[in-house]
CSV table of C-alpha atoms in Angstrom, one decimal:
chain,number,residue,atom,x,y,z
N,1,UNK,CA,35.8,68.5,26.5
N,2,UNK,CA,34.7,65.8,24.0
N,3,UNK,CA,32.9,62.8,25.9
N,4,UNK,CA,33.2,59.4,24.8
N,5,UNK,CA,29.8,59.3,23.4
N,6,UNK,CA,30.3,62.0,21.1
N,7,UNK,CA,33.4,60.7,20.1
N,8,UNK,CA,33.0,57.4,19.3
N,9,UNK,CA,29.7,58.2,17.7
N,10,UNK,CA,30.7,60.4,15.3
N,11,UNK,CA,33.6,57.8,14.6
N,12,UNK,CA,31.1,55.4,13.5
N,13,UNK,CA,29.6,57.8,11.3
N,14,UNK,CA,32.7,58.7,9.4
N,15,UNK,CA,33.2,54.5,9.4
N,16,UNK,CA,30.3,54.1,8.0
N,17,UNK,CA,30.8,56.3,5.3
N,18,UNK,CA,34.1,54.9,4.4
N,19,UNK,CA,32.7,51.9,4.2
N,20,UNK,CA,30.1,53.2,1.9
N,21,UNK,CA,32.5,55.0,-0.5
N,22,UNK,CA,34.2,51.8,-0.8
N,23,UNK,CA,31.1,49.9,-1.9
N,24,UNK,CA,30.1,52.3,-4.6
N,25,UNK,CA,33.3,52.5,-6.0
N,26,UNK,CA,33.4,48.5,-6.4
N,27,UNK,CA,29.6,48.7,-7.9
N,28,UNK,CA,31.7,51.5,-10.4
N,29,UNK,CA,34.6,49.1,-11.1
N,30,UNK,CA,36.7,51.7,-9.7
N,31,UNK,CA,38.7,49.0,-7.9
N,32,UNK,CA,42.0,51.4,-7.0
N,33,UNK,CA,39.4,54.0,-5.4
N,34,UNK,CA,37.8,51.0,-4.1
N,35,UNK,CA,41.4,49.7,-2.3
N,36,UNK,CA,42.0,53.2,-1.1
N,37,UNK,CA,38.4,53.7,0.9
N,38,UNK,CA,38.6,50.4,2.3
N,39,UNK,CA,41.8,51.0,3.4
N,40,UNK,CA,40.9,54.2,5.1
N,41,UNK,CA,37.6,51.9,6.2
N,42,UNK,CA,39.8,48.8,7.7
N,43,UNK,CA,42.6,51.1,9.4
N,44,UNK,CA,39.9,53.6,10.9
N,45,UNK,CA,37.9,50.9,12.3
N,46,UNK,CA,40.6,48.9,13.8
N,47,UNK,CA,41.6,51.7,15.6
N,48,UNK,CA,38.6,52.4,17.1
N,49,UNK,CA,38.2,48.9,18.3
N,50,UNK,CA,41.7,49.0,19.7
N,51,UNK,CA,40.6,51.4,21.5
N,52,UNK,CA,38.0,50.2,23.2
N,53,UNK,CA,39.5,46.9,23.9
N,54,UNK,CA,41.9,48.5,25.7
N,55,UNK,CA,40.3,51.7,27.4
N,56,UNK,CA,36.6,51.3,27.3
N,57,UNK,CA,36.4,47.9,27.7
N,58,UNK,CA,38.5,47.4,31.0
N,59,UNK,CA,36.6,50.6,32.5
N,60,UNK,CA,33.4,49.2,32.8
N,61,UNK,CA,34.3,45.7,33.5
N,62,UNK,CA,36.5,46.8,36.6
N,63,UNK,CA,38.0,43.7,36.7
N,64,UNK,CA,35.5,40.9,35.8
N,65,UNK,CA,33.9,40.4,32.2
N,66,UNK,CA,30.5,41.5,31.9
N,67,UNK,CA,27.9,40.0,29.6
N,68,UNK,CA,28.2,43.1,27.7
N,69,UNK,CA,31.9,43.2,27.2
N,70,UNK,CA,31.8,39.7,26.7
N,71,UNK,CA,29.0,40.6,23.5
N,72,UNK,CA,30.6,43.2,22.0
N,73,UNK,CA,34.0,41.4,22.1
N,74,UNK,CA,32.4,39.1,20.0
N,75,UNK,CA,31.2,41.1,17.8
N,76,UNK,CA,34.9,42.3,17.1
N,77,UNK,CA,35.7,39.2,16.3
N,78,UNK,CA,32.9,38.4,13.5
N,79,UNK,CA,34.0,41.8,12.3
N,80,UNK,CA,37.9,41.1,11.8
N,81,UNK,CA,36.6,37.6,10.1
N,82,UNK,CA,34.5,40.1,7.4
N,83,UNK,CA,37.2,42.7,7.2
N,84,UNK,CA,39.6,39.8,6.0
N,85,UNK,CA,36.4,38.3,3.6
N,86,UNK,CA,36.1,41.8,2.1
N,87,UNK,CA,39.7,42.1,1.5
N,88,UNK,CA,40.0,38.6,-0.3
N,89,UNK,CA,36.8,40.0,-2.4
N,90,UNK,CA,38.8,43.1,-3.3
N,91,UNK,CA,41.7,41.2,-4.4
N,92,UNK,CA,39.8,39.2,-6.5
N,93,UNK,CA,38.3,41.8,-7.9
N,94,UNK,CA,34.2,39.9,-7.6
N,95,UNK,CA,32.3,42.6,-7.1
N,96,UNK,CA,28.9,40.6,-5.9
N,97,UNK,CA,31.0,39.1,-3.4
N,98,UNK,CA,32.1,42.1,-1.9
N,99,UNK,CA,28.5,43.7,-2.4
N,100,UNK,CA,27.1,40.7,-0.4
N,101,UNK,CA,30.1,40.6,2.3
N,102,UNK,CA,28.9,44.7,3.1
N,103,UNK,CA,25.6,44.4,2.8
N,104,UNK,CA,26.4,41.5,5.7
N,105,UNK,CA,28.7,43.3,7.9
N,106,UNK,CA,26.6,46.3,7.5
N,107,UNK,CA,23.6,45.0,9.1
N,108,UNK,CA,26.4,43.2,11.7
N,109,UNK,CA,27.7,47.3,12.6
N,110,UNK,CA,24.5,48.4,12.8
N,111,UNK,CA,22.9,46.4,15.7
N,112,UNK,CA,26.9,46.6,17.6
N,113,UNK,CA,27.3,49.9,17.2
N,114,UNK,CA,23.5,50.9,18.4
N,115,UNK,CA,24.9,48.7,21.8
N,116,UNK,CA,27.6,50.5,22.1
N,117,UNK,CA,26.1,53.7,21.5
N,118,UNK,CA,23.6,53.2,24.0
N,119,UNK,CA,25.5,51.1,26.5
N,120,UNK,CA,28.7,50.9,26.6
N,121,UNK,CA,29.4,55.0,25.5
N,122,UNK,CA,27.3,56.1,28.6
N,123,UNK,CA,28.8,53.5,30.9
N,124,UNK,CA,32.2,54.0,29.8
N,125,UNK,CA,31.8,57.8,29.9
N,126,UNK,CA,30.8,57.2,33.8
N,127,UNK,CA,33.5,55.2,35.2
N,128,UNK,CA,36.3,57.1,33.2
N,129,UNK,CA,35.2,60.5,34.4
N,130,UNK,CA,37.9,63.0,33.7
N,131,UNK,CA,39.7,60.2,31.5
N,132,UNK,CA,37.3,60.4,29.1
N,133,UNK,CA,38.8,63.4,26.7
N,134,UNK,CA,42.3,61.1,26.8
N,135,UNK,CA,40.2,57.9,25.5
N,136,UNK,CA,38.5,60.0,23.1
N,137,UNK,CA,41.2,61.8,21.5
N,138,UNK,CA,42.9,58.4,21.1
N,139,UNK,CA,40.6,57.7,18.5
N,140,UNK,CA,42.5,60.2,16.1
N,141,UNK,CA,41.2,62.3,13.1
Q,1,UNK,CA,21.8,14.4,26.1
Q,2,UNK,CA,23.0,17.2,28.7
Q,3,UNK,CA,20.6,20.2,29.1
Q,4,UNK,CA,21.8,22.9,30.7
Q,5,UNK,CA,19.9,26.4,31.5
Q,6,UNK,CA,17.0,24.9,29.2
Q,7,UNK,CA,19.8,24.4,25.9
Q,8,UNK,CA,20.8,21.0,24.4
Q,9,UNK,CA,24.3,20.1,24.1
Q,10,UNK,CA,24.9,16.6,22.9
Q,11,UNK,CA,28.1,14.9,23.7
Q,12,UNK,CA,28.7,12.9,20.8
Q,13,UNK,CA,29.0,16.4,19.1
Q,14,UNK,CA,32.3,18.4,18.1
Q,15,UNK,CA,32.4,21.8,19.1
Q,16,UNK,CA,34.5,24.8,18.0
Q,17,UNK,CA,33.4,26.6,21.9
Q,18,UNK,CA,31.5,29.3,20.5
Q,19,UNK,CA,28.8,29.0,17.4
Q,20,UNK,CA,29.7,25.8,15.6
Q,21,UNK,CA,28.9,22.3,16.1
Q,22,UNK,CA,30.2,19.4,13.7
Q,23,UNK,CA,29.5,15.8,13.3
Q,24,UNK,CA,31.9,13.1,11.0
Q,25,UNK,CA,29.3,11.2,8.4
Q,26,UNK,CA,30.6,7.9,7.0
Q,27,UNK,CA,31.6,9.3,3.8
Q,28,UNK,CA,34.5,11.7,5.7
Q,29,UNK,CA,32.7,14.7,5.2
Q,30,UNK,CA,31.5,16.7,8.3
Q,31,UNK,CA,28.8,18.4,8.4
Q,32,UNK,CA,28.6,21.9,10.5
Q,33,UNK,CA,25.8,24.0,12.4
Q,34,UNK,CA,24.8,26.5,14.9
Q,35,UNK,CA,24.9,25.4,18.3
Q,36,UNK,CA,21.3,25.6,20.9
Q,37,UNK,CA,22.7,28.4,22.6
Q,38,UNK,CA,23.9,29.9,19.4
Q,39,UNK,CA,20.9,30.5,17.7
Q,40,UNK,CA,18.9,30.9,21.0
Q,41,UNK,CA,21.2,34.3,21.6
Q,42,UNK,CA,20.7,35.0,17.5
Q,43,UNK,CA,17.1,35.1,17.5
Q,44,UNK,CA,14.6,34.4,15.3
Q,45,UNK,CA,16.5,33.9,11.8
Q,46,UNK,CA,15.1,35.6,9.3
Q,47,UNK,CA,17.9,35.0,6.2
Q,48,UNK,CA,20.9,32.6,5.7
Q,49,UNK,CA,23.6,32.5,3.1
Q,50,UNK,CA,25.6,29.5,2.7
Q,51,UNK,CA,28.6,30.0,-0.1
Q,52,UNK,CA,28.5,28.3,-2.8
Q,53,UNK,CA,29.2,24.5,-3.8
Q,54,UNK,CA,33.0,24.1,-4.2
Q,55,UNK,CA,34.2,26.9,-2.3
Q,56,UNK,CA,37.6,26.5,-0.5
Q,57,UNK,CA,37.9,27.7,3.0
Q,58,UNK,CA,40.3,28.6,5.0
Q,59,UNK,CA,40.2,28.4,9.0
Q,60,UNK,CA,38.4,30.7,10.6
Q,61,UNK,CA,36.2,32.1,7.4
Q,62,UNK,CA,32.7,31.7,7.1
Q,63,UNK,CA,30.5,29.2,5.4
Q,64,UNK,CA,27.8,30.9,5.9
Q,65,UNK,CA,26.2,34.2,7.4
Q,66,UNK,CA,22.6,34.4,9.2
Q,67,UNK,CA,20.4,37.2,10.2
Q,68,UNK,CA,18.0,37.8,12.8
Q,69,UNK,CA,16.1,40.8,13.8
Q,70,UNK,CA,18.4,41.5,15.8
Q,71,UNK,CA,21.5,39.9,15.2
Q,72,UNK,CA,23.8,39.3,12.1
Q,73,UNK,CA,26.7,36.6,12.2
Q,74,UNK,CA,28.9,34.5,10.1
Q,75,UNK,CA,29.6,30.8,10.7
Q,76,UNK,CA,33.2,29.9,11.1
Q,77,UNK,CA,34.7,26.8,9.6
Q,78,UNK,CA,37.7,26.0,12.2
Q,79,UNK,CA,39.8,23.8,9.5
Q,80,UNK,CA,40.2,24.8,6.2
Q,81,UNK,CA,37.4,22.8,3.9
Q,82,UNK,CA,35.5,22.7,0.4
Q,83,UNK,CA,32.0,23.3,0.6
Q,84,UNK,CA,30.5,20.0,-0.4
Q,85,UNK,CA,26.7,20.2,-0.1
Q,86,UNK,CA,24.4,23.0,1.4
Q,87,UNK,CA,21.0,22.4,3.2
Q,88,UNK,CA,18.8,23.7,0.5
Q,89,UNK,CA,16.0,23.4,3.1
Q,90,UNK,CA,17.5,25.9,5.6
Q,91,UNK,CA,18.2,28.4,2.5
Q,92,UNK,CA,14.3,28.2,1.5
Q,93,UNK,CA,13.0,27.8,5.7
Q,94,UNK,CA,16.2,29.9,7.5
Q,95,UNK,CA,13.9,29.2,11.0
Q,96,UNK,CA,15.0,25.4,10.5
Q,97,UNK,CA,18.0,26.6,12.8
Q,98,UNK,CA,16.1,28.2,15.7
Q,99,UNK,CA,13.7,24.8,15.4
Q,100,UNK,CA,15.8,21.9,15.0
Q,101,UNK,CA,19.5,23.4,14.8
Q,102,UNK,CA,21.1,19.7,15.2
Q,103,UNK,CA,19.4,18.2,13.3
Q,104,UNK,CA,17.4,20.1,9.9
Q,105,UNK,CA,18.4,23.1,10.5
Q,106,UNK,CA,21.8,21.6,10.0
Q,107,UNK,CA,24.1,24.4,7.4
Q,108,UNK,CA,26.7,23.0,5.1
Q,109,UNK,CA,28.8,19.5,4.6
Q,110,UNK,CA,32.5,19.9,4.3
Q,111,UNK,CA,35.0,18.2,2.5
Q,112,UNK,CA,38.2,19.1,4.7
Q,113,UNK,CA,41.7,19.8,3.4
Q,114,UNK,CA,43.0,17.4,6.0
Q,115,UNK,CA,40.7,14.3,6.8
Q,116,UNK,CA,42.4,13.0,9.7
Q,117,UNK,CA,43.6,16.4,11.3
Q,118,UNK,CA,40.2,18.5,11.1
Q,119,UNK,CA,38.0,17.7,14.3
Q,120,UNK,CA,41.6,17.7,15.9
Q,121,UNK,CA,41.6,20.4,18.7
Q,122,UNK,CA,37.9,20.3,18.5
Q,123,UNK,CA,35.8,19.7,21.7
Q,124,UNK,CA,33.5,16.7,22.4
Q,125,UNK,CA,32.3,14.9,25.2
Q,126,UNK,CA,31.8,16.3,28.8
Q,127,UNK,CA,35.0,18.4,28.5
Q,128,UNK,CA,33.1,20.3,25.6
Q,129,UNK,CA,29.4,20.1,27.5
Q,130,UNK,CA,31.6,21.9,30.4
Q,131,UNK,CA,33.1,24.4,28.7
Q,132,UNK,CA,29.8,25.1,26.7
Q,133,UNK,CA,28.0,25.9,30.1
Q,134,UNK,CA,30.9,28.4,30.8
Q,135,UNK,CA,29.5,30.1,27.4
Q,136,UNK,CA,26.5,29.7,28.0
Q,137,UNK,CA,27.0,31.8,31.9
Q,138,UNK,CA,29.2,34.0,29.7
Q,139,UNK,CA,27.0,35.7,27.3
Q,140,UNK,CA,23.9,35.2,29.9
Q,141,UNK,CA,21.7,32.9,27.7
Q,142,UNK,CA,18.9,31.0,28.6
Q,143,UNK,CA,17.6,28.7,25.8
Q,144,UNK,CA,13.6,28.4,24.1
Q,145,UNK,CA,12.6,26.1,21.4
Q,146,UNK,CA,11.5,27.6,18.6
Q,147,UNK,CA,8.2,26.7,17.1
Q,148,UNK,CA,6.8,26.8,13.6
């Protein structure tokens, strides 16, 4: 059975490296390539936030908002806000734009996801108990 | 000014409830910044961008991003704007926001789209103080002054 951490984890890996791909091909002027990782970048990670709005999220709040939830939420927002800034960037073809927008966001997914990893996966993991495998394989390949 | 859980929120302020402050100059444009609590759950800034002169915004996109140690986060305009002037001081001392964030440490001025409609939906005033201190209880904050 795969457990949330696991999961999740390794999605942010593979996120991550979309993300990546999608940098060095704008730095390459490869801008279809470019379209086609970020694509893969922007639907993979919505997902996975999806998912933990809806499942991970309501399973360790039980009911009430914790300042944790209530953090990380935030953090979806600020990243929806550079999702859209990195689209407009690709559109427009400025590739020190989109460099700087990354590099941004980057640093932005690597403190949230390091909170998640070590918080909320664990938590999560606890209160869904034999749930977890379902949450996990929502996440998808 | 109201103080609450040691951060300052001044009523004569407009806020957008979550990051952003804003105050109407004289000349129409409004200038925008990172609330006490803001920066006091940010940290220590260590870097700010601010975009440059003349770039149109639309609501909701960022003027400007800062980073901590341990945080990262963009600045959202909530009406759409032109950047107008940016606080050259903050981009050479980024700690001007943890210090003095009403004041120096203040980001950008914007020219908005829609003069008379911007701060419109905004809060100010002891409606916004309260619902500040909601935020403030929400994300758990408790606010310190930053020195040099």
């Amino acid at each position: 059975m795969q457990n949330i951490g696991e999961a999740f984890t390794h999605d942010h890996r593979r996120l991550e490296q979309a993300l990546e791909a999608s940098v060095a091909h704008v730095g390459a002027a490869r801008w279809d390539e470019a379209a086609a990782t970020f694509a893969i970048f922007r639907r993979g990670i919505e997902r996975h936030m999806e998912v933990e709005e809806q499942v991970l999220f309501p399973a360790v709040e039980g009911g009430a908002e914790t300042p944790l939830t209530a953090i990380l939420r935030k953090g979806h927002r600020d990243l929806r806000v550079f999702f859209d800034e990195l689209d407009d960037a690709l559109q427009a073809r400025d590739a020190e734009e989109y460099g700087r927008i990354a590099a941004s966001m980057r640093a932005l997914l690597e403190r949230h996801d390091e909170k998640e990893e070590a918080e909320l996966y664990p938590a999560a993991q606890a209160r869904l108990g034999a749930d977890a495998a379902a949450a996990a394989a929502r996440l998808g390949g | 000014m109201a103080e609450y859980r040691g951060c300052q929120l001044p009523e004569d302020l407009f806020y957008d409830l979550d990051y952003v402050w804003l105050r109407l100059g004289n000349d129409g444009l409004i200038t925008i910044g990172v609330t006490d609590p803001a920066q006091t759950m940010g940290g220590r800034v260590l870097s700010v961008h601010i975009k440059k002169l003349g770039t149109a915004l639309r609501p909701g996109r960022h003027v400007a991003t800062l980073e901590s140690g341990k945080w990262v986060g963009g600045i959202p305009v909530p009406f759409a704007a032109t950047v107008a002037e940016r606080n050259e001081a903050l981009l050479a001392d980024p700690h001007l926001v943890n210090v003095d964030p009403y004041g120096t440490g203040w980001i950008a001025r914007l020219r908005p789209d829609d003069p008379e409609g911007a701060l419109r939906g905004l809060a100010t005033g002891e409606p916004a103080v309260s619902a500040l201190k909601q935020w403030i209880d929400r994300y758990d904050v408790e606010c310190m002054r930053c020195s040099d």
